[in-house]
Amino acid sequence: MTLPSNAITPVPDIGVLHCTGPDTLSFLQGQLSNDFALLKHNQARLAAFLSAKGRMQASFIAVRYGPHDVLLFVHHSILAAVQKRLSMFILRAKVKIIDASGQWQLLGALGQAVSTVVQSMHGNTVEEFMPWQCFSNTDAQTGPQPKAVDAGGVEPESTHVPAWSITLYPAAQQPRALYIQPSQAQLPACIADLAAPDKQDILAKTWAWSEVLSGIATISAPVVDLFVPQMLNYESVGGINFKKGCYPGQEVVARSQFRGAIKRRTYLAHGQKLPVPATGAEIYSTEDLEQPCGTVVQVAQDPASANGSFDALISIKTDTAAQHLVIRHTEAQAQGEAPMETPISIKAVPYALLEDI
């Protein structure tokens, strides 16, 4: 299957944390791997939340909402834990972190649909997209509005409809974007016309597949605390700012970068048969089947595949990338059976690594 060249898809795996309050930007500046002090409305941020040992607890895509607030887009499987952990560091800062997932609708745009969603709020045609651009309407830049109540105590339907379109890394040479608007608001007609409500399941799987093919990994529950950001190539895709001040894990990140200590990288992998491996599954080289050489970070099946072929993002030791690799399925092993292994082929991610730039 090839990716659709003009489609709007559901994005069911991603939730929203709304960080609100006058200290939001400075708070996030001190907690995450990217620069939030300089975040503008026409920019999005890829960022990581790390442990003191530099291991990724979460990954986010972030946008400004009004003068102070920020929306963080994070995998549903870790949202509650991340909300709790981030909130522990608020202390006296004037910030609240709210699970706002139910308030927002997230859609993926593929191919020509990226131009459609951008034009729906921007008004002009954009010829070329770069990752982490953010196109937002006036309501998004104005920020949250106090709820109005009429004389009868009834809350009228809001005319405040903030919306954002975030351009992402392409997949299989198709442009991609994330579109966000309030969940109760009606979609613009140009977007609704592409939404194909009768194909939501296959389109959701298509978006998940495009996420893998883009080479940009998202942290989910099975892989929390396994990677420093460079193991997922985050320094090469705009996920780390090395010039900003301190944040948890910053010393580990800097040491890994500037002392040449990056021994693992993320690659694209392709497998031809079922079962599709689980996120977090271990990877072995056929030259050493005793010690794992890597981990499945993210995986998606080709939605049109009849034989179960899949693609995955894997983080492996760089010196094993040219070897024959297999993914080991632990389900059979847990039942006392011989572990099942799936051979995979490796190819480079579709962007240059910082060391090659």
Short mmCIF file of C-alpha atoms in Angstrom, two decimals:
data_model
loop_
_atom_site.label_atom_id
_atom_site.label_comp_id
_atom_site.label_asym_id
_atom_site.label_seq_id
_atom_site.Cartn_x
_atom_site.Cartn_y
_atom_site.Cartn_z
CA MET A 1 0.00 0.00 0.00
CA THR A 2 1.07 3.58 -0.61
CA LEU A 3 -0.05 6.46 1.58
CA PRO A 4 -3.13 8.40 0.41
CA SER A 5 -2.26 11.58 -1.44
CA ASN A 6 -5.23 13.57 -0.09
CA ALA A 7 -6.77 12.36 3.17
CA ILE A 8 -7.91 13.45 6.62
CA THR A 9 -7.47 10.76 9.28
CA PRO A 10 -8.34 10.22 12.94
CA VAL A 11 -5.49 10.41 15.46
CA PRO A 12 -6.86 8.23 18.27
CA ASP A 13 -3.65 7.56 20.23
CA ILE A 14 -2.79 11.15 21.18
CA GLY A 15 -4.21 13.12 24.10
CA VAL A 16 -3.85 16.74 25.19
CA LEU A 17 -2.39 18.31 28.32
CA HIS A 18 -3.33 21.98 28.69
CA CYS A 19 -0.69 23.93 30.62
CA THR A 20 -2.22 27.18 31.77
CA GLY A 21 -1.07 30.11 33.87
CA PRO A 22 1.31 33.07 33.60
CA ASP A 23 4.39 30.95 34.42
CA THR A 24 3.69 28.21 31.86
CA LEU A 25 6.47 29.03 29.39
CA SER A 26 9.16 29.46 32.05
CA PHE A 27 8.01 26.27 33.79
CA LEU A 28 8.22 24.18 30.61
CA GLN A 29 11.55 25.83 29.80
CA GLY A 30 12.93 24.32 33.00
CA GLN A 31 11.44 20.85 32.50
CA LEU A 32 11.63 19.86 28.81
CA SER A 33 14.44 19.37 26.31
CA ASN A 34 13.47 22.14 23.90
CA ASP A 35 13.28 25.92 24.17
CA PHE A 36 9.91 27.23 25.31
CA ALA A 37 11.04 30.71 26.32
CA LEU A 38 11.29 31.62 22.63
CA LEU A 39 8.26 29.63 21.40
CA LYS A 40 6.17 31.71 19.00
CA HIS A 41 2.67 31.18 17.65
CA ASN A 42 4.02 30.22 14.23
CA GLN A 43 6.16 27.43 15.69
CA ALA A 44 5.54 24.00 17.18
CA ARG A 45 7.99 22.19 19.40
CA LEU A 46 9.04 18.55 19.60
CA ALA A 47 10.31 17.96 23.13
CA ALA A 48 11.17 15.25 25.63
CA PHE A 49 10.54 15.03 29.37
CA LEU A 50 13.43 13.19 30.99
CA SER A 51 14.39 11.54 34.25
CA ALA A 52 17.45 12.78 36.13
CA LYS A 53 19.38 10.02 34.34
CA GLY A 54 18.39 11.45 30.96
CA ARG A 55 15.87 8.73 30.07
CA MET A 56 12.73 9.72 28.21
CA GLN A 57 9.55 9.68 30.28
CA ALA A 58 7.50 11.26 27.51
CA SER A 59 7.65 12.97 24.15
CA PHE A 60 5.48 15.93 23.22
CA ILE A 61 4.50 18.12 20.34
CA ALA A 62 3.64 21.56 21.72
CA VAL A 63 1.95 24.77 20.53
CA ARG A 64 1.23 28.17 22.07
CA TYR A 65 -2.37 28.98 23.01
CA GLY A 66 -2.79 32.67 23.71
CA PRO A 67 -0.22 34.75 25.61
CA HIS A 68 0.70 32.17 28.27
CA ASP A 69 -0.83 28.76 27.69
CA VAL A 70 0.62 25.73 25.92
CA LEU A 71 -1.02 22.57 24.60
CA LEU A 72 1.09 19.41 24.88
CA PHE A 73 0.17 16.49 22.62
CA VAL A 74 1.21 13.20 24.22
CA HIS A 75 0.46 9.48 23.85
CA HIS A 76 -2.70 8.48 25.75
CA SER A 77 -0.99 5.52 27.43
CA ILE A 78 1.29 7.80 29.47
CA LEU A 79 -0.81 10.97 29.72
CA ALA A 80 -2.04 10.50 33.30
CA ALA A 81 1.39 9.51 34.62
CA VAL A 82 3.08 12.42 32.87
CA GLN A 83 0.47 14.88 34.11
CA LYS A 84 1.10 13.70 37.67
CA ARG A 85 4.88 13.74 37.38
CA LEU A 86 5.11 17.14 35.71
CA SER A 87 2.74 18.58 38.32
CA MET A 88 5.14 17.50 41.07
CA PHE A 89 7.63 20.12 39.86
CA ILE A 90 5.23 23.08 39.75
CA LEU A 91 5.90 24.09 43.38
CA ARG A 92 5.21 27.86 43.55
CA ALA A 93 4.95 28.42 39.82
CA LYS A 94 1.62 29.80 38.63
CA VAL A 95 0.81 26.86 36.38
CA LYS A 96 -1.91 24.23 36.15
CA ILE A 97 -1.68 21.10 34.02
CA ILE A 98 -5.08 19.80 32.92
CA ASP A 99 -6.07 16.71 30.95
CA ALA A 100 -7.96 18.44 28.15
CA SER A 101 -8.15 15.48 25.78
CA GLY A 102 -11.95 15.56 25.68
CA GLN A 103 -11.99 19.22 24.71
CA TRP A 104 -10.00 18.87 21.50
CA GLN A 105 -10.31 16.99 18.24
CA LEU A 106 -7.08 15.89 16.57
CA LEU A 107 -6.93 14.95 12.91
CA GLY A 108 -4.09 13.93 10.63
CA ALA A 109 -3.65 15.39 7.16
CA LEU A 110 -1.82 13.52 4.40
CA GLY A 111 -0.67 14.76 1.01
CA GLN A 112 -2.70 17.58 -0.55
CA ALA A 113 -4.89 17.70 2.57
CA VAL A 114 -2.02 19.48 4.35
CA SER A 115 -2.48 22.48 2.06
CA THR A 116 -6.23 22.29 2.66
CA VAL A 117 -6.00 22.49 6.46
CA VAL A 118 -3.39 25.24 6.34
CA GLN A 119 -5.40 27.29 3.88
CA SER A 120 -8.55 26.85 6.01
CA MET A 121 -7.04 29.16 8.65
CA HIS A 122 -4.19 30.88 6.85
CA GLY A 123 -6.11 32.00 3.77
CA ASN A 124 -3.12 31.71 1.45
CA THR A 125 -1.56 28.84 -0.43
CA VAL A 126 1.76 27.68 1.02
CA GLU A 127 4.10 26.20 -1.58
CA GLU A 128 6.56 24.43 0.71
CA PHE A 129 6.24 23.10 4.24
CA MET A 130 8.96 22.63 6.82
CA PRO A 131 8.55 20.43 9.92
CA TRP A 132 7.32 22.14 13.08
CA GLN A 133 5.68 25.10 11.40
CA CYS A 134 2.46 26.10 13.13
CA PHE A 135 -0.41 27.82 11.36
CA SER A 136 -3.02 29.11 13.81
CA ASN A 137 -6.08 31.30 13.64
CA THR A 138 -6.80 34.46 15.61
CA ASP A 139 -8.72 32.60 18.33
CA ALA A 140 -5.72 30.33 18.96
CA GLN A 141 -3.45 33.34 19.31
CA THR A 142 -5.90 35.21 21.54
CA GLY A 143 -6.11 32.30 23.96
CA PRO A 144 -8.79 30.82 26.23
CA GLN A 145 -11.87 32.95 26.82
CA PRO A 146 -13.96 33.11 30.01
CA LYS A 147 -17.20 31.19 29.73
CA ALA A 148 -20.23 33.39 29.11
CA VAL A 149 -23.59 32.74 30.76
CA ASP A 150 -26.82 34.46 29.74
CA ALA A 151 -29.42 35.90 32.11
CA GLY A 152 -31.07 32.50 32.42
CA GLY A 153 -27.84 30.83 33.49
CA VAL A 154 -27.45 29.08 30.15
CA GLU A 155 -24.06 28.93 28.47
CA PRO A 156 -24.53 29.99 24.83
CA GLU A 157 -22.76 28.22 22.00
CA SER A 158 -19.23 29.59 21.77
CA THR A 159 -18.07 31.42 18.68
CA HIS A 160 -14.47 31.07 19.90
CA VAL A 161 -12.98 28.29 17.76
CA PRO A 162 -9.19 28.15 18.05
CA ALA A 163 -7.45 25.93 15.50
CA TRP A 164 -3.90 24.92 14.65
CA SER A 165 -2.20 23.06 11.85
CA ILE A 166 1.25 21.68 12.69
CA THR A 167 3.41 20.52 9.81
CA LEU A 168 5.24 17.28 10.60
CA TYR A 169 8.02 15.27 9.03
CA PRO A 170 6.79 13.71 5.76
CA ALA A 171 6.28 9.98 5.28
CA ALA A 172 7.00 8.19 2.01
CA GLN A 173 7.46 11.67 0.51
CA GLN A 174 3.90 12.68 1.43
CA PRO A 175 3.46 15.90 3.45
CA ARG A 176 1.82 15.41 6.84
CA ALA A 177 0.22 17.71 9.38
CA LEU A 178 -1.68 17.58 12.65
CA TYR A 179 -4.91 19.59 12.78
CA ILE A 180 -6.46 20.60 16.12
CA GLN A 181 -9.74 22.31 16.97
CA PRO A 182 -12.36 22.13 19.77
CA SER A 183 -14.12 18.77 19.82
CA GLN A 184 -17.59 20.34 19.82
CA ALA A 185 -16.93 22.70 16.91
CA GLN A 186 -18.02 21.90 13.39
CA LEU A 187 -15.20 21.09 11.01
CA PRO A 188 -14.59 23.54 8.16
CA ALA A 189 -16.35 22.19 5.08
CA CYS A 190 -13.11 21.76 3.15
CA ILE A 191 -11.79 19.45 5.89
CA ALA A 192 -15.07 17.64 6.55
CA ASP A 193 -15.30 16.76 2.86
CA LEU A 194 -12.07 14.74 3.18
CA ALA A 195 -12.83 13.07 6.52
CA ALA A 196 -14.52 9.93 5.05
CA PRO A 197 -16.52 8.87 8.15
CA ASP A 198 -17.14 5.41 6.67
CA LYS A 199 -13.38 4.71 6.55
CA GLN A 200 -12.29 5.84 10.01
CA ASP A 201 -10.74 2.53 11.07
CA ILE A 202 -8.55 2.07 8.01
CA LEU A 203 -7.61 5.75 8.03
CA ALA A 204 -6.55 5.60 11.70
CA LYS A 205 -4.30 2.65 10.85
CA THR A 206 -2.96 4.56 7.87
CA TRP A 207 -2.02 7.50 10.10
CA ALA A 208 -0.25 5.17 12.54
CA TRP A 209 1.68 3.68 9.63
CA SER A 210 2.66 7.15 8.40
CA GLU A 211 3.93 8.00 11.88
CA VAL A 212 6.37 5.10 11.70
CA LEU A 213 7.43 5.85 8.12
CA SER A 214 8.20 9.45 9.09
CA GLY A 215 10.99 8.26 11.37
CA ILE A 216 9.84 10.41 14.33
CA ALA A 217 9.28 8.21 17.37
CA THR A 218 6.58 8.82 19.97
CA ILE A 219 7.08 7.53 23.51
CA SER A 220 4.31 5.20 24.75
CA ALA A 221 3.98 3.17 27.95
CA PRO A 222 6.06 0.09 26.96
CA VAL A 223 9.17 2.16 26.23
CA VAL A 224 9.14 4.72 29.04
CA ASP A 225 12.57 5.17 30.66
CA LEU A 226 14.46 3.19 28.00
CA PHE A 227 16.09 5.87 25.84
CA VAL A 228 18.08 9.05 26.01
CA PRO A 229 16.76 11.38 23.29
CA GLN A 230 19.65 10.79 20.90
CA MET A 231 18.80 7.08 20.77
CA LEU A 232 15.63 8.23 18.98
CA ASN A 233 17.50 10.79 16.83
CA TYR A 234 15.80 13.69 18.61
CA GLU A 235 18.83 15.96 18.26
CA SER A 236 18.50 15.60 14.47
CA VAL A 237 14.77 16.37 14.18
CA GLY A 238 14.47 19.47 16.34
CA GLY A 239 13.71 17.79 19.67
CA ILE A 240 16.66 19.14 21.68
CA ASN A 241 18.00 22.65 22.17
CA PHE A 242 21.62 22.47 23.34
CA LYS A 243 21.85 26.22 24.06
CA LYS A 244 19.04 26.54 26.59
CA GLY A 245 19.45 26.33 30.35
CA CYS A 246 19.20 23.35 32.65
CA TYR A 247 16.39 20.82 32.77
CA PRO A 248 16.21 17.31 34.27
CA GLY A 249 18.62 15.00 32.44
CA GLN A 250 20.33 17.84 30.57
CA GLU A 251 23.84 16.86 31.66
CA VAL A 252 23.38 13.32 30.35
CA VAL A 253 22.06 14.62 27.02
CA ALA A 254 24.95 17.05 26.62
CA ARG A 255 27.56 14.46 27.58
CA SER A 256 26.13 11.95 25.12
CA GLN A 257 26.27 14.52 22.33
CA PHE A 258 29.64 16.14 22.84
CA ARG A 259 31.68 13.19 24.07
CA GLY A 260 30.69 10.94 21.20
CA ALA A 261 28.79 8.58 23.48
CA ILE A 262 25.88 7.91 21.11
CA LYS A 263 26.08 4.17 20.53
CA ARG A 264 22.43 3.58 19.61
CA ARG A 265 20.34 5.12 16.87
CA THR A 266 16.83 4.76 15.48
CA TYR A 267 16.33 3.05 12.12
CA LEU A 268 13.37 1.99 10.02
CA ALA A 269 12.73 -1.75 9.95
CA HIS A 270 10.49 -3.82 7.72
CA GLY A 271 9.08 -7.28 8.41
CA GLN A 272 7.19 -9.53 6.02
CA LYS A 273 5.10 -11.80 8.22
CA LEU A 274 2.83 -12.05 11.23
CA PRO A 275 2.73 -11.65 14.13
CA VAL A 276 3.28 -7.92 14.24
CA PRO A 277 5.74 -7.34 17.10
CA ALA A 278 4.79 -5.45 20.22
CA THR A 279 6.21 -2.07 21.10
CA GLY A 280 9.08 -2.77 23.47
CA ALA A 281 9.97 -6.15 21.92
CA GLU A 282 13.67 -6.98 21.96
CA ILE A 283 15.82 -7.21 18.85
CA TYR A 284 18.73 -9.61 18.40
CA SER A 285 21.54 -9.97 15.92
CA THR A 286 21.91 -13.47 14.50
CA GLU A 287 25.57 -13.11 15.42
CA ASP A 288 24.63 -12.96 19.12
CA LEU A 289 21.26 -14.45 20.11
CA GLU A 290 22.07 -14.22 23.81
CA GLN A 291 22.09 -10.45 24.26
CA PRO A 292 19.54 -8.06 22.73
CA CYS A 293 20.97 -5.30 20.58
CA GLY A 294 17.91 -3.09 20.46
CA THR A 295 14.22 -2.42 21.05
CA VAL A 296 11.08 -1.88 18.98
CA VAL A 297 10.08 1.72 19.68
CA GLN A 298 6.97 2.00 17.51
CA VAL A 299 5.33 -0.35 15.04
CA ALA A 300 2.46 -0.32 12.55
CA GLN A 301 1.10 -2.82 10.06
CA ASP A 302 0.68 -1.87 6.43
CA PRO A 303 -3.14 -1.37 6.40
CA ALA A 304 -3.49 -3.03 2.99
CA SER A 305 -1.14 -5.93 3.65
CA ALA A 306 -2.58 -9.42 3.25
CA ASN A 307 0.49 -11.19 4.60
CA GLY A 308 1.00 -9.15 7.76
CA SER A 309 3.92 -7.02 6.62
CA PHE A 310 4.79 -4.24 9.03
CA ASP A 311 7.15 -1.34 9.52
CA ALA A 312 8.77 -0.33 12.78
CA LEU A 313 11.03 2.23 14.33
CA ILE A 314 13.78 0.41 16.19
CA SER A 315 16.56 1.72 18.39
CA ILE A 316 19.63 -0.50 18.04
CA LYS A 317 23.37 -0.48 18.60
CA THR A 318 24.87 1.25 15.59
CA ASP A 319 27.46 -1.48 15.07
CA THR A 320 24.70 -4.05 14.46
CA ALA A 321 22.80 -2.10 11.79
CA ALA A 322 24.49 -4.01 8.96
CA GLN A 323 23.95 -7.43 10.57
CA HIS A 324 21.01 -9.82 10.17
CA LEU A 325 18.47 -8.87 12.84
CA VAL A 326 15.40 -10.58 14.27
CA ILE A 327 12.62 -9.43 16.57
CA ARG A 328 11.91 -11.87 19.34
CA HIS A 329 8.29 -12.34 20.39
CA THR A 330 8.09 -12.99 24.12
CA GLU A 331 4.51 -14.34 24.22
CA ALA A 332 5.53 -17.87 23.27
CA GLN A 333 8.54 -17.75 25.59
CA ALA A 334 6.30 -16.78 28.51
CA GLN A 335 4.25 -19.92 27.88
CA GLY A 336 7.34 -22.13 27.98
CA GLU A 337 7.61 -22.47 24.21
CA ALA A 338 10.59 -21.68 22.04
CA PRO A 339 10.65 -17.93 21.30
CA MET A 340 9.31 -16.93 17.90
CA GLU A 341 11.57 -14.71 15.83
CA THR A 342 10.75 -12.47 12.87
CA PRO A 343 13.55 -11.40 10.50
CA ILE A 344 13.66 -7.71 9.66
CA SER A 345 15.42 -5.62 7.06
CA ILE A 346 16.90 -2.27 8.01
CA LYS A 347 17.00 1.04 6.21
CA ALA A 348 17.94 4.56 7.20
CA VAL A 349 15.38 7.05 8.45
CA PRO A 350 14.27 9.62 5.84
CA TYR A 351 16.27 12.55 7.24
CA ALA A 352 19.93 13.36 7.85
CA LEU A 353 21.39 12.74 11.29
CA LEU A 354 23.09 15.68 12.96
CA GLU A 355 26.49 14.00 12.73
CA ASP A 356 26.03 13.80 8.96
CA ILE A 357 24.88 17.39 8.46
#
